mmCIF file of C-alpha atoms in Angstrom:
data_model
loop_
_atom_site.group_PDB
_atom_site.id
_atom_site.type_symbol
_atom_site.label_atom_id
_atom_site.label_comp_id
_atom_site.label_asym_id
_atom_site.label_seq_id
_atom_site.Cartn_x
_atom_site.Cartn_y
_atom_site.Cartn_z
ATOM 1 C CA MET A 1 -42.164 -53.402 -30.042
ATOM 2 C CA LYS A 2 -40.164 -54.242 -33.156
ATOM 3 C CA ILE A 3 -41.943 -55.292 -36.340
ATOM 4 C CA ALA A 4 -40.213 -57.369 -39.010
ATOM 5 C CA ARG A 5 -41.190 -58.194 -42.564
ATOM 6 C CA PHE A 6 -39.636 -61.495 -43.539
ATOM 7 C CA SER A 7 -39.614 -64.438 -45.883
ATOM 8 C CA HIS A 8 -40.136 -67.994 -44.660
ATOM 9 C CA ASP A 9 -41.137 -71.129 -46.576
ATOM 10 C CA ASP A 10 -41.739 -69.116 -49.765
ATOM 11 C CA ALA A 11 -44.150 -66.734 -48.019
ATOM 12 C CA ILE A 12 -43.707 -63.066 -47.099
ATOM 13 C CA LEU A 13 -44.941 -62.488 -43.558
ATOM 14 C CA PHE A 14 -44.959 -59.900 -40.790
ATOM 15 C CA GLY A 15 -43.985 -60.624 -37.215
ATOM 16 C CA ILE A 16 -43.138 -59.109 -33.847
ATOM 17 C CA VAL A 17 -39.609 -59.716 -32.613
ATOM 18 C CA ASP A 18 -39.668 -61.758 -29.395
ATOM 19 C CA ASP A 19 -36.123 -62.600 -28.319
ATOM 20 C CA THR A 20 -34.911 -65.128 -30.930
ATOM 21 C CA ASP A 21 -38.335 -65.685 -32.509
ATOM 22 C CA LEU A 22 -40.767 -63.850 -34.725
ATOM 23 C CA VAL A 23 -44.392 -63.954 -33.561
ATOM 24 C CA VAL A 24 -46.237 -64.237 -36.870
ATOM 25 C CA LEU A 25 -49.009 -61.691 -37.501
ATOM 26 C CA SER A 26 -52.149 -62.276 -39.541
ATOM 27 C CA GLY A 27 -51.206 -59.539 -42.023
ATOM 28 C CA ASP A 28 -49.494 -56.218 -42.579
ATOM 29 C CA PRO A 29 -49.875 -54.359 -39.252
ATOM 30 C CA LEU A 30 -50.389 -51.108 -41.143
ATOM 31 C CA PHE A 31 -53.785 -52.409 -42.218
ATOM 32 C CA ALA A 32 -54.481 -55.597 -40.242
ATOM 33 C CA GLY A 33 -53.323 -54.576 -36.772
ATOM 34 C CA TYR A 34 -51.307 -56.825 -34.487
ATOM 35 C CA GLU A 35 -53.325 -60.026 -34.432
ATOM 36 C CA PRO A 36 -51.020 -63.056 -33.983
ATOM 37 C CA THR A 37 -51.665 -66.268 -35.868
ATOM 38 C CA GLY A 38 -50.255 -68.446 -33.095
ATOM 39 C CA ASP A 39 -47.216 -69.392 -35.177
ATOM 40 C CA ARG A 40 -43.626 -68.552 -34.306
ATOM 41 C CA VAL A 41 -40.615 -68.578 -36.624
ATOM 42 C CA PRO A 42 -37.021 -68.599 -35.344
ATOM 43 C CA ILE A 43 -35.236 -65.495 -36.611
ATOM 44 C CA ALA A 44 -32.370 -67.743 -37.702
ATOM 45 C CA ASP A 45 -34.772 -69.516 -40.103
ATOM 46 C CA ALA A 46 -36.162 -66.300 -41.639
ATOM 47 C CA VAL A 47 -34.834 -63.906 -44.261
ATOM 48 C CA ILE A 48 -35.354 -60.370 -42.974
ATOM 49 C CA LEU A 49 -36.683 -58.079 -45.715
ATOM 50 C CA ALA A 50 -37.110 -54.323 -45.993
ATOM 51 C CA PRO A 51 -39.633 -53.649 -43.207
ATOM 52 C CA VAL A 52 -41.926 -51.680 -45.511
ATOM 53 C CA ILE A 53 -42.344 -51.043 -49.228
ATOM 54 C CA PRO A 54 -43.901 -47.558 -49.449
ATOM 55 C CA ARG A 55 -47.243 -47.567 -51.246
ATOM 56 C CA SER A 56 -46.643 -44.151 -52.756
ATOM 57 C CA LYS A 57 -43.421 -42.349 -51.868
ATOM 58 C CA ILE A 58 -40.252 -41.859 -49.892
ATOM 59 C CA VAL A 59 -39.959 -38.276 -48.676
ATOM 60 C CA CYS A 60 -36.400 -37.157 -48.006
ATOM 61 C CA VAL A 61 -34.872 -34.139 -46.287
ATOM 62 C CA GLY A 62 -31.615 -32.626 -47.517
ATOM 63 C CA LYS A 63 -29.006 -30.771 -45.470
ATOM 64 C CA ASN A 64 -30.675 -31.376 -42.109
ATOM 65 C CA TYR A 65 -27.428 -31.314 -40.097
ATOM 66 C CA HIS A 66 -25.357 -28.105 -39.972
ATOM 67 C CA ASP A 67 -22.025 -29.921 -40.468
ATOM 68 C CA HIS A 68 -23.336 -31.827 -43.486
ATOM 69 C CA ALA A 69 -24.722 -28.647 -45.053
ATOM 70 C CA ALA A 70 -21.278 -27.101 -44.629
ATOM 71 C CA GLU A 71 -19.463 -30.054 -46.186
ATOM 72 C CA MET A 72 -21.818 -29.846 -49.171
ATOM 73 C CA GLY A 73 -20.859 -26.211 -49.669
ATOM 74 C CA GLY A 74 -23.745 -24.219 -48.258
ATOM 75 C CA VAL A 75 -25.773 -23.161 -45.266
ATOM 76 C CA ALA A 76 -28.609 -25.177 -43.809
ATOM 77 C CA PRO A 77 -32.044 -24.347 -45.267
ATOM 78 C CA GLU A 78 -34.419 -22.418 -43.014
ATOM 79 C CA GLU A 79 -37.180 -24.930 -43.831
ATOM 80 C CA PRO A 80 -36.856 -28.678 -44.467
ATOM 81 C CA LEU A 81 -35.502 -29.188 -47.985
ATOM 82 C CA LEU A 82 -37.693 -31.909 -49.497
ATOM 83 C CA PHE A 83 -37.112 -34.322 -52.357
ATOM 84 C CA LEU A 84 -38.518 -37.737 -53.278
ATOM 85 C CA LYS A 85 -37.182 -41.203 -53.965
ATOM 86 C CA PRO A 86 -39.241 -43.803 -55.857
ATOM 87 C CA ASN A 87 -40.391 -46.869 -53.955
ATOM 88 C CA THR A 88 -38.480 -48.995 -56.492
ATOM 89 C CA ALA A 89 -35.263 -47.813 -54.801
ATOM 90 C CA VAL A 90 -36.039 -49.840 -51.659
ATOM 91 C CA ILE A 91 -33.989 -52.908 -50.742
ATOM 92 C CA GLY A 92 -33.655 -54.752 -47.463
ATOM 93 C CA PRO A 93 -30.892 -55.812 -45.078
ATOM 94 C CA GLY A 94 -28.244 -57.919 -46.758
ATOM 95 C CA ASP A 95 -29.294 -56.937 -50.271
ATOM 96 C CA ALA A 96 -26.679 -55.492 -52.591
ATOM 97 C CA ILE A 97 -26.453 -51.815 -53.425
ATOM 98 C CA VAL A 98 -25.765 -51.662 -57.159
ATOM 99 C CA ARG A 99 -23.428 -48.907 -58.333
ATOM 100 C CA PRO A 100 -24.722 -47.702 -61.729
ATOM 101 C CA SER A 101 -22.278 -47.793 -64.614
ATOM 102 C CA ILE A 102 -22.937 -44.125 -65.423
ATOM 103 C CA SER A 103 -21.698 -42.909 -62.031
ATOM 104 C CA ASP A 104 -18.134 -42.781 -60.762
ATOM 105 C CA GLN A 105 -18.987 -41.338 -57.333
ATOM 106 C CA THR A 106 -21.614 -43.305 -55.456
ATOM 107 C CA GLU A 107 -21.907 -42.337 -51.794
ATOM 108 C CA TYR A 108 -23.573 -43.503 -48.562
ATOM 109 C CA GLU A 109 -25.789 -41.310 -46.356
ATOM 110 C CA GLY A 110 -26.907 -42.973 -43.135
ATOM 111 C CA GLU A 111 -30.259 -41.676 -41.884
ATOM 112 C CA LEU A 112 -33.104 -42.160 -39.438
ATOM 113 C CA ALA A 113 -36.296 -43.165 -41.269
ATOM 114 C CA VAL A 114 -39.853 -42.529 -40.097
ATOM 115 C CA VAL A 115 -42.689 -44.845 -41.188
ATOM 116 C CA ILE A 116 -46.085 -43.188 -41.486
ATOM 117 C CA GLY A 117 -48.917 -45.153 -39.876
ATOM 118 C CA LYS A 118 -52.039 -43.223 -40.865
ATOM 119 C CA VAL A 119 -53.097 -40.596 -43.370
ATOM 120 C CA ALA A 120 -51.551 -37.202 -42.612
ATOM 121 C CA LYS A 121 -52.504 -33.927 -44.293
ATOM 122 C CA ASN A 122 -51.807 -30.466 -42.859
ATOM 123 C CA VAL A 123 -50.674 -32.026 -39.605
ATOM 124 C CA THR A 124 -49.326 -29.787 -36.848
ATOM 125 C CA GLN A 125 -46.143 -30.532 -34.962
ATOM 126 C CA ALA A 126 -48.193 -31.158 -31.842
ATOM 127 C CA ASP A 127 -50.098 -33.967 -33.570
ATOM 128 C CA ALA A 128 -47.354 -35.242 -35.873
ATOM 129 C CA LEU A 129 -46.255 -38.276 -33.875
ATOM 130 C CA ASP A 130 -49.847 -39.547 -33.748
ATOM 131 C CA HIS A 131 -49.394 -40.343 -37.447
ATOM 132 C CA VAL A 132 -46.163 -42.336 -37.026
ATOM 133 C CA LEU A 133 -46.111 -46.133 -36.955
ATOM 134 C CA GLY A 134 -42.449 -46.306 -35.985
ATOM 135 C CA TYR A 135 -38.832 -45.821 -36.953
ATOM 136 C CA THR A 136 -36.199 -47.708 -38.918
ATOM 137 C CA ILE A 137 -32.799 -47.120 -40.523
ATOM 138 C CA ALA A 138 -32.109 -45.918 -44.054
ATOM 139 C CA ASN A 139 -29.180 -45.339 -46.369
ATOM 140 C CA ASP A 140 -29.903 -42.500 -48.806
ATOM 141 C CA VAL A 141 -27.486 -43.721 -51.483
ATOM 142 C CA THR A 142 -26.507 -40.947 -53.881
ATOM 143 C CA ALA A 143 -24.698 -40.734 -57.214
ATOM 144 C CA ARG A 144 -22.932 -37.508 -56.233
ATOM 145 C CA ASP A 145 -21.439 -36.784 -59.632
ATOM 146 C CA LEU A 146 -24.874 -37.015 -61.259
ATOM 147 C CA GLN A 147 -26.348 -34.811 -58.541
ATOM 148 C CA ARG A 148 -23.847 -32.084 -59.443
ATOM 149 C CA LYS A 149 -24.304 -32.628 -63.170
ATOM 150 C CA ASP A 150 -28.107 -32.533 -63.147
ATOM 151 C CA GLY A 151 -28.548 -29.640 -60.762
ATOM 152 C CA GLN A 152 -31.474 -31.510 -59.180
ATOM 153 C CA TRP A 153 -31.595 -34.779 -57.333
ATOM 154 C CA SER A 154 -34.127 -37.147 -58.866
ATOM 155 C CA ARG A 155 -31.779 -39.251 -60.955
ATOM 156 C CA ALA A 156 -28.885 -39.165 -58.481
ATOM 157 C CA LYS A 157 -31.064 -40.402 -55.618
ATOM 158 C CA GLY A 158 -33.528 -42.584 -57.494
ATOM 159 C CA PHE A 159 -31.680 -45.596 -58.900
ATOM 160 C CA ASP A 160 -32.902 -49.064 -58.016
ATOM 161 C CA THR A 161 -31.261 -50.224 -54.733
ATOM 162 C CA PHE A 162 -30.572 -46.625 -53.610
ATOM 163 C CA CYS A 163 -32.796 -46.833 -50.508
ATOM 164 C CA PRO A 164 -31.809 -49.672 -48.178
ATOM 165 C CA LEU A 165 -34.232 -49.883 -45.226
ATOM 166 C CA GLY A 166 -34.284 -52.005 -42.083
ATOM 167 C CA PRO A 167 -33.859 -54.173 -40.242
ATOM 168 C CA THR A 168 -37.155 -53.673 -38.350
ATOM 169 C CA ILE A 169 -39.656 -50.965 -37.410
ATOM 170 C CA SER A 170 -39.534 -49.917 -33.765
ATOM 171 C CA THR A 171 -42.775 -48.455 -32.436
ATOM 172 C CA ASP A 172 -41.332 -47.043 -29.188
ATOM 173 C CA PHE A 173 -38.079 -45.428 -30.318
ATOM 174 C CA ASP A 174 -36.904 -42.112 -28.827
ATOM 175 C CA PRO A 175 -34.668 -40.098 -31.210
ATOM 176 C CA SER A 176 -33.579 -37.779 -28.397
ATOM 177 C CA VAL A 177 -31.341 -40.425 -26.830
ATOM 178 C CA ALA A 178 -29.965 -42.118 -29.959
ATOM 179 C CA THR A 179 -26.796 -41.853 -32.029
ATOM 180 C CA ILE A 180 -26.304 -42.694 -35.695
ATOM 181 C CA GLU A 181 -23.084 -44.227 -37.015
ATOM 182 C CA THR A 182 -22.144 -45.239 -40.576
ATOM 183 C CA ARG A 183 -19.270 -47.611 -41.282
ATOM 184 C CA VAL A 184 -17.609 -48.836 -44.471
ATOM 185 C CA ASN A 185 -15.773 -52.131 -44.025
ATOM 186 C CA GLY A 186 -15.834 -51.507 -40.277
ATOM 187 C CA GLU A 187 -14.316 -48.008 -40.486
ATOM 188 C CA VAL A 188 -16.462 -45.288 -38.917
ATOM 189 C CA ARG A 189 -17.313 -42.583 -41.467
ATOM 190 C CA GLN A 190 -20.268 -40.800 -39.837
ATOM 191 C CA LYS A 191 -21.247 -40.415 -36.197
ATOM 192 C CA ALA A 192 -23.644 -37.951 -34.561
ATOM 193 C CA PRO A 193 -26.467 -37.766 -32.031
ATOM 194 C CA LEU A 194 -29.862 -37.525 -33.683
ATOM 195 C CA THR A 195 -30.426 -34.375 -31.641
ATOM 196 C CA ASP A 196 -28.038 -32.673 -34.092
ATOM 197 C CA MET A 197 -30.875 -32.666 -36.654
ATOM 198 C CA ILE A 198 -31.869 -29.082 -37.476
ATOM 199 C CA HIS A 199 -35.514 -29.857 -38.165
ATOM 200 C CA SER A 200 -37.165 -32.370 -35.844
ATOM 201 C CA VAL A 201 -39.303 -35.304 -36.930
ATOM 202 C CA GLU A 202 -42.381 -33.338 -35.889
ATOM 203 C CA ALA A 203 -41.336 -30.283 -37.908
ATOM 204 C CA ILE A 204 -40.602 -32.391 -40.981
ATOM 205 C CA ILE A 205 -43.999 -34.105 -40.844
ATOM 206 C CA GLU A 206 -45.768 -30.764 -40.477
ATOM 207 C CA HIS A 207 -43.840 -29.288 -43.415
ATOM 208 C CA ALA A 208 -44.201 -32.330 -45.690
ATOM 209 C CA SER A 209 -47.886 -32.917 -44.960
ATOM 210 C CA ALA A 210 -48.640 -29.327 -45.961
ATOM 211 C CA VAL A 211 -47.329 -30.196 -49.424
ATOM 212 C CA PHE A 212 -48.669 -33.672 -50.074
ATOM 213 C CA THR A 213 -50.792 -36.205 -48.256
ATOM 214 C CA LEU A 214 -48.700 -38.764 -46.385
ATOM 215 C CA LEU A 215 -50.150 -42.263 -46.655
ATOM 216 C CA PRO A 216 -49.727 -45.325 -44.428
ATOM 217 C CA GLY A 217 -46.452 -46.967 -45.352
ATOM 218 C CA ASP A 218 -44.841 -43.802 -46.692
ATOM 219 C CA VAL A 219 -41.300 -43.336 -45.401
ATOM 220 C CA ILE A 220 -39.572 -40.103 -44.427
ATOM 221 C CA LEU A 221 -35.760 -39.935 -44.464
ATOM 222 C CA THR A 222 -34.646 -37.250 -42.034
ATOM 223 C CA GLY A 223 -31.218 -36.269 -43.360
ATOM 224 C CA THR A 224 -27.634 -37.339 -42.841
ATOM 225 C CA PRO A 225 -24.798 -36.022 -40.649
ATOM 226 C CA ALA A 226 -21.372 -34.953 -41.888
ATOM 227 C CA GLY A 227 -18.935 -37.529 -43.208
ATOM 228 C CA VAL A 228 -20.569 -38.669 -46.432
ATOM 229 C CA GLY A 229 -18.238 -40.393 -48.848
ATOM 230 C CA THR A 230 -17.775 -42.991 -51.529
ATOM 231 C CA PHE A 231 -17.840 -46.767 -51.475
ATOM 232 C CA ASP A 232 -16.715 -49.366 -53.995
ATOM 233 C CA ALA A 233 -17.836 -52.744 -55.262
ATOM 234 C CA GLY A 234 -17.032 -55.378 -52.673
ATOM 235 C CA ASP A 235 -17.467 -53.004 -49.730
ATOM 236 C CA THR A 236 -19.875 -53.523 -46.848
ATOM 237 C CA VAL A 237 -21.798 -50.475 -45.635
ATOM 238 C CA GLU A 238 -23.370 -50.493 -42.166
ATOM 239 C CA VAL A 239 -25.662 -47.875 -40.650
ATOM 240 C CA GLU A 240 -26.327 -48.304 -36.926
ATOM 241 C CA ILE A 241 -28.751 -46.339 -34.769
ATOM 242 C CA THR A 242 -28.942 -46.877 -31.031
ATOM 243 C CA GLY A 243 -32.017 -48.970 -30.271
ATOM 244 C CA LEU A 244 -32.820 -49.739 -33.920
ATOM 245 C CA GLY A 245 -30.012 -52.138 -34.775
ATOM 246 C CA ILE A 246 -27.751 -52.302 -37.823
ATOM 247 C CA LEU A 247 -28.652 -51.978 -41.494
ATOM 248 C CA ARG A 248 -25.949 -53.841 -43.405
ATOM 249 C CA ASN A 249 -25.574 -54.002 -47.207
ATOM 250 C CA THR A 250 -22.896 -55.158 -49.579
ATOM 251 C CA VAL A 251 -22.008 -53.293 -52.766
ATOM 252 C CA ARG A 252 -21.561 -54.444 -56.335
ATOM 253 C CA ASP A 253 -21.208 -52.796 -59.721
ATOM 254 C CA ALA A 254 -23.948 -52.982 -62.304
ATOM 255 C CA VAL A 255 -23.350 -55.356 -65.160
ATOM 256 C CA ARG A 256 -22.244 -53.270 -68.110
ATOM 257 C CA ALA A 257 -23.889 -53.891 -71.451
ATOM 258 C CA SER A 258 -21.541 -55.539 -73.908
#
């Protein structure tokens, strides 16, 4: 099942993808379940939004592919390396990534994203997937020059528009048979099987939930493969994961103060 959050007739709604239609739900399935209203909206008539706006946090994992850790100048961490993005960084499919005027090196990082479905604290790997609603695609946009300058990642990863998510949440996705690919203007920049992740989804949830309580709607970004690089205003960045679709965003520069 694929769940979409969308705009139609000036209302924000949730629906289940059914071929070319969206079966409208009575509310957010995180809290209201999957009760249909009886209405259907053609996908062509809807504006697909970010499938979830985290209530509290976006938990991210750094250097979770050996080749990416190497290209960043280090070895892969023995445990998942955690950092946070604010929920104000989230945008949806088709929205513009805004390159901040104080950065000259803004980069893409295509990633698998996990959406938490119920409260998780001190969860074991064996029980981790019981707390997952589903999976979607993310782009962990990074101001790389600010990351190096600051020595920590909050500012470099936290700008508004720096967490595109979408297009939908899949509740029956299997990471073990999927590949991730990132393209800029159609040119492939990243490509790897998700099995190349060092720390599995289950291991990440166990590790993260030992630190802080994961709440319904929280999103976990699981790391990016090798091939990260820059993009410019006017570019189109696409992240595709087998079975999850394509997350596509354009890029523009921030308006500089006069």
